[in-house]
Coordinates of C-alpha atoms in Angstrom, one line a residue:
M1 CA -77.2 27.4 49.8
G2 CA -74.3 29.5 51.2
S3 CA -70.9 28.3 52.2
I4 CA -69.4 27.4 55.6
W5 CA -65.8 28.3 56.5
E6 CA -63.3 26.7 58.8
L7 CA -60.8 28.9 60.6
D8 CA -57.6 28.5 62.6
Y9 CA -55.8 31.5 64.3
Y10 CA -52.8 30.3 66.2
S11 CA -49.0 30.5 66.5
R12 CA -46.8 28.5 64.1
P13 CA -43.4 26.9 64.6
I14 CA -41.7 30.0 63.1
L15 CA -39.7 32.6 65.0
D16 CA -39.4 36.3 63.9
E17 CA -36.3 38.5 64.2
N18 CA -37.2 39.1 67.9
N19 CA -37.4 35.4 68.6
K20 CA -41.2 35.5 69.0
K21 CA -43.5 33.0 67.4
I22 CA -45.3 34.1 64.3
W23 CA -49.1 33.6 64.2
E24 CA -51.2 32.8 61.2
V25 CA -54.9 32.8 60.2
L26 CA -56.1 30.1 57.9
V27 CA -59.6 30.1 56.4
C28 CA -60.9 27.4 54.1
E29 CA -64.3 26.4 52.9
S30 CA -66.0 23.3 54.2
P31 CA -67.1 20.6 51.7
L32 CA -70.8 20.1 52.1
D33 CA -71.6 17.3 49.7
T34 CA -70.0 14.3 48.0
H35 CA -69.6 16.2 44.7
T36 CA -67.5 19.0 46.0
K37 CA -64.2 19.5 44.0
A38 CA -61.1 20.4 46.1
D39 CA -60.0 23.1 43.7
S40 CA -63.3 24.8 44.0
L41 CA -63.0 25.4 47.8
F42 CA -62.0 28.9 48.9
R43 CA -58.8 29.3 50.9
Y44 CA -57.1 32.3 52.6
A45 CA -53.8 32.4 54.6
Q46 CA -52.0 35.3 56.2
Y47 CA -49.2 35.5 58.8
C48 CA -49.7 37.8 61.8
P49 CA -46.9 39.3 63.9
S50 CA -47.0 38.3 67.6
T51 CA -47.3 42.0 68.6
Q52 CA -50.6 42.3 66.7
V53 CA -52.5 39.2 67.9
N54 CA -56.0 40.4 68.8
S55 CA -59.5 40.3 67.6
G56 CA -59.1 43.6 65.7
W57 CA -56.3 42.2 63.5
L58 CA -58.4 39.0 62.9
R59 CA -61.5 41.0 62.0
T60 CA -59.5 42.9 59.3
A61 CA -58.1 39.6 57.9
L62 CA -61.6 38.1 57.9
Q63 CA -63.0 41.1 56.0
E64 CA -60.2 40.7 53.4
A65 CA -61.0 37.0 53.1
I66 CA -64.7 37.9 52.5
N67 CA -63.7 40.5 49.9
Q68 CA -61.5 37.9 48.1
A69 CA -64.3 35.3 48.2
G70 CA -66.9 37.7 47.0
E71 CA -69.4 36.8 49.7
A72 CA -69.5 36.0 53.4
P73 CA -70.1 32.5 54.6
L74 CA -73.2 31.4 56.6
K75 CA -71.0 30.6 59.6
I76 CA -67.4 29.9 60.6
R77 CA -66.2 26.8 62.4
F78 CA -63.1 26.7 64.6
F79 CA -61.8 23.9 66.8
R80 CA -59.3 25.7 69.2
R81 CA -61.3 26.3 72.4
Q82 CA -58.6 28.5 73.9
M83 CA -59.1 31.0 71.1
N84 CA -62.9 31.1 71.6
N85 CA -63.2 34.7 72.8
M86 CA -60.9 36.2 70.2
I87 CA -62.4 34.3 67.2
T88 CA -66.0 34.8 68.3
K89 CA -65.6 38.5 68.7
A90 CA -63.8 38.9 65.4
C91 CA -66.6 36.9 63.6
Q92 CA -69.3 38.9 65.4
D93 CA -67.6 42.2 64.3
V94 CA -68.0 41.1 60.6
G95 CA -71.5 39.8 61.2
I96 CA -70.8 36.1 60.9
P97 CA -71.8 33.5 63.5
A98 CA -68.9 31.5 65.0
Q99 CA -69.3 27.9 65.9
A100 CA -66.9 25.8 68.0
S101 CA -66.6 22.5 66.0
R102 CA -64.4 19.6 65.4
R103 CA -66.0 19.1 61.9
T104 CA -63.0 20.8 60.2
L105 CA -61.9 18.2 57.7
M106 CA -60.3 20.5 55.1
L107 CA -58.7 22.7 57.7
N108 CA -57.0 19.7 59.4
Q109 CA -55.7 18.5 56.1
W110 CA -54.4 21.9 55.1
L111 CA -52.7 22.4 58.5
Q112 CA -50.9 19.1 58.2
Q113 CA -49.8 19.9 54.6
R114 CA -48.4 23.3 55.8
M115 CA -46.6 21.7 58.7
E116 CA -44.9 19.3 56.4
Q117 CA -44.3 21.5 53.3
V118 CA -44.7 25.2 54.0
Y119 CA -43.4 26.1 57.5
P120 CA -40.1 24.2 57.1
Q121 CA -39.2 26.5 54.2
E122 CA -39.7 29.7 56.2
P123 CA -36.8 31.6 57.8
G124 CA -37.0 31.0 61.6
Y125 CA -38.6 27.6 61.4
Q126 CA -38.3 25.6 64.6
E127 CA -38.6 21.9 64.1
G128 CA -40.8 20.0 66.5
T129 CA -44.5 20.1 67.4
N130 CA -46.6 23.2 67.8
A131 CA -49.0 21.6 70.2
S132 CA -52.2 23.3 71.1
V133 CA -53.1 23.8 74.8
R134 CA -55.1 20.8 76.0
L135 CA -58.3 21.6 77.9
E136 CA -60.4 19.1 79.9
S137 CA -63.6 17.8 78.2
P138 CA -66.8 17.3 80.1
L139 CA -68.2 13.8 80.6
P140 CA -70.7 12.4 78.0
Q141 CA -74.3 13.4 78.5
R142 CA -77.4 11.4 78.2
L143 CA -79.6 12.0 75.1
P144 CA -82.8 13.9 76.0
D145 CA -85.5 11.2 76.7
A146 CA -87.8 12.4 73.9
L147 CA -85.0 12.1 71.4
E148 CA -83.7 8.6 72.1
G149 CA -83.9 6.2 69.2
Q150 CA -86.1 3.2 69.6
Q151 CA -83.8 0.9 67.6
W152 CA -80.4 1.1 66.0
I153 CA -78.1 -1.2 64.0
F154 CA -74.6 -1.2 62.6
V155 CA -74.4 -1.3 58.8
T156 CA -71.7 -0.9 56.1
L157 CA -71.8 0.8 52.7
Q158 CA -69.2 0.9 49.9
G159 CA -67.5 4.2 49.1
A160 CA -69.0 4.1 45.6
D161 CA -72.5 4.2 47.2
F162 CA -71.9 7.8 48.3
A163 CA -71.5 9.0 44.7
E164 CA -75.3 8.8 44.5
M165 CA -75.9 10.5 47.9
H166 CA -77.2 13.7 46.1
E167 CA -80.1 11.6 44.9
W168 CA -81.1 10.4 48.4
E169 CA -84.0 12.0 50.1
I170 CA -82.4 13.6 53.3
G171 CA -84.0 16.0 55.7
F172 CA -80.9 17.1 57.6
G173 CA -77.3 16.2 56.9
E174 CA -73.8 17.0 55.6
S175 CA -71.1 15.0 53.7
F176 CA -67.9 15.3 51.8
P177 CA -66.2 13.4 49.0
I178 CA -64.6 10.2 50.3
E179 CA -61.6 11.0 48.1
F180 CA -60.8 13.8 50.5
A181 CA -60.0 11.1 53.1
N182 CA -57.9 9.2 50.6
L183 CA -60.4 6.4 50.2
S184 CA -61.3 4.5 47.0
P185 CA -64.8 3.7 45.8
S186 CA -64.3 0.1 46.9
A187 CA -63.6 1.1 50.5
R188 CA -66.0 -0.3 53.1
I189 CA -67.5 2.6 55.2
P190 CA -69.1 1.5 58.5
G191 CA -72.0 3.4 60.1
V192 CA -75.0 3.4 62.4
L193 CA -78.7 3.7 61.5
I194 CA -81.1 5.0 64.2
F195 CA -84.8 4.2 63.9
S196 CA -87.3 6.4 65.7
P197 CA -91.0 7.4 65.4
R198 CA -89.6 10.9 66.2
A199 CA -86.9 10.7 63.5
L200 CA -87.4 14.2 62.1
P201 CA -87.2 16.0 65.6
L202 CA -84.2 13.8 66.4
A203 CA -82.4 14.6 63.1
G204 CA -83.3 18.3 63.6
W205 CA -81.8 18.3 67.1
M206 CA -78.6 16.6 65.9
S207 CA -78.2 19.0 63.0
G208 CA -77.6 21.8 65.5
L209 CA -74.9 20.0 67.4
E210 CA -71.9 20.2 64.9
L211 CA -71.5 16.4 64.7
A212 CA -67.9 15.4 64.8
W213 CA -67.7 11.6 65.0
L214 CA -68.8 8.4 66.7
R215 CA -66.5 6.4 68.9
L216 CA -66.6 3.3 71.0
D217 CA -65.9 3.8 74.7
T218 CA -65.0 0.8 76.9
N219 CA -63.9 2.7 80.0
K220 CA -67.3 2.4 81.8
G221 CA -68.9 -0.7 80.2
T222 CA -69.3 -0.5 76.4
R223 CA -70.9 2.7 75.1
L224 CA -71.3 4.3 71.7
I225 CA -70.4 8.0 72.1
L226 CA -71.4 10.8 69.7
E227 CA -68.8 13.6 69.8
T228 CA -70.2 17.1 68.9
G229 CA -69.1 20.7 69.0
A230 CA -65.7 21.4 70.4
T231 CA -66.0 19.3 73.6
E232 CA -69.5 17.9 74.0
S233 CA -70.4 14.2 73.8
W234 CA -73.5 12.2 74.1
I235 CA -74.2 8.6 75.1
L236 CA -75.9 7.2 72.0
A237 CA -76.2 3.6 73.3
N238 CA -75.2 1.4 76.3
M239 CA -74.3 -2.1 75.1
K240 CA -74.5 -5.3 77.3
N241 CA -75.4 -8.0 74.8
P242 CA -72.2 -9.9 73.7
Q243 CA -73.2 -9.9 70.1
T244 CA -73.9 -6.2 70.0
I245 CA -70.6 -5.5 71.7
A246 CA -68.8 -7.6 69.1
E247 CA -70.6 -5.7 66.4
A248 CA -69.5 -2.4 68.0
K249 CA -65.9 -3.5 68.1
A250 CA -66.1 -4.5 64.5
F251 CA -67.5 -1.1 63.7
E252 CA -64.6 0.6 65.4
E253 CA -62.1 -1.6 63.6
A254 CA -63.7 -0.9 60.2
K255 CA -63.7 2.9 61.0
Q256 CA -60.0 2.8 61.6
K257 CA -59.4 0.9 58.3
A258 CA -61.4 3.6 56.6
N259 CA -59.2 6.4 57.8
G260 CA -61.7 7.3 60.5
V261 CA -64.6 7.8 58.0
H262 CA -68.0 6.5 59.0
F263 CA -71.7 7.7 59.0
I264 CA -74.8 8.1 61.0
G265 CA -78.3 8.0 59.6
V266 CA -81.7 8.6 61.2
Q267 CA -84.9 7.0 59.8
F268 CA -88.5 6.5 60.8
D269 CA -88.2 2.7 60.6
R270 CA -86.4 -0.1 58.8
Q271 CA -88.7 0.1 55.8
A272 CA -88.1 3.8 55.2
E273 CA -86.5 4.8 51.9
S274 CA -85.6 8.3 53.0
F275 CA -83.5 9.7 55.8
A276 CA -84.6 12.2 58.3
G277 CA -80.9 12.8 58.8
F278 CA -77.6 11.5 57.3
W279 CA -74.1 12.7 58.1
L280 CA -70.8 11.4 56.7
L281 CA -68.2 11.8 59.5
Q282 CA -64.5 11.4 60.0
E283 CA -62.6 11.0 63.3
V284 CA -59.4 12.9 63.2
N285 CA -56.5 13.9 65.5
L286 CA -56.7 17.6 66.0
P287 CA -53.5 19.7 66.6

């Protein structure tokens, strides 16, 4: 199986000699399972002068990253929608699919670390936020009728349970070591299991969505929302039963206590010992 990379190409809180913001490309490898070691993941960083910000410069940097890594990734994820055209073109020019995605766990952590420890040491550093441009997100969509789960329940696993995830029978899915989210083996990880006679088509459809995280929405009733891609979201469930609503609120509270980590699983029925799909997720605050 090949690798997946996460990419950010944006201005940093550093000014050059002409009082213009310096840009930077960051590339890091996505952890794909619970046994990934942090020091085994590829990383690449390079500053870019503001006068050279274009897809051509980014294409050259990507080619250099590929040369350093020794092989190209299967795809590249990026979360900044306003950079969509430039990033997509540069990736196409080196023959790699680009995917808008909020599943950028390692990139988010690396950016935070550089904001705190690297950029303040640079000449021209400007203290303060380096906020990204905020774009409106579309309203949540209904799941396709043929893919709606017949039943679903809230469940909880211990962090230690995920150490054996490589032994589980899973059709579609992705995970990461819970240690990457600063969680201990004793941490309680909440999740949702979906049961459907069309479990495999449902899991296959979900696998192409770049799953980001689940969240509880109480603005229009009580709904469980699945966030995907860079902006998309889906109504996984509408809740009206008081007990179910209480369970949903408990799920959301447990998720916050687990640093945003949670999971979603898809099975044929409650007696199934395998998963058509299983994803370990983390809700994060993107820059």
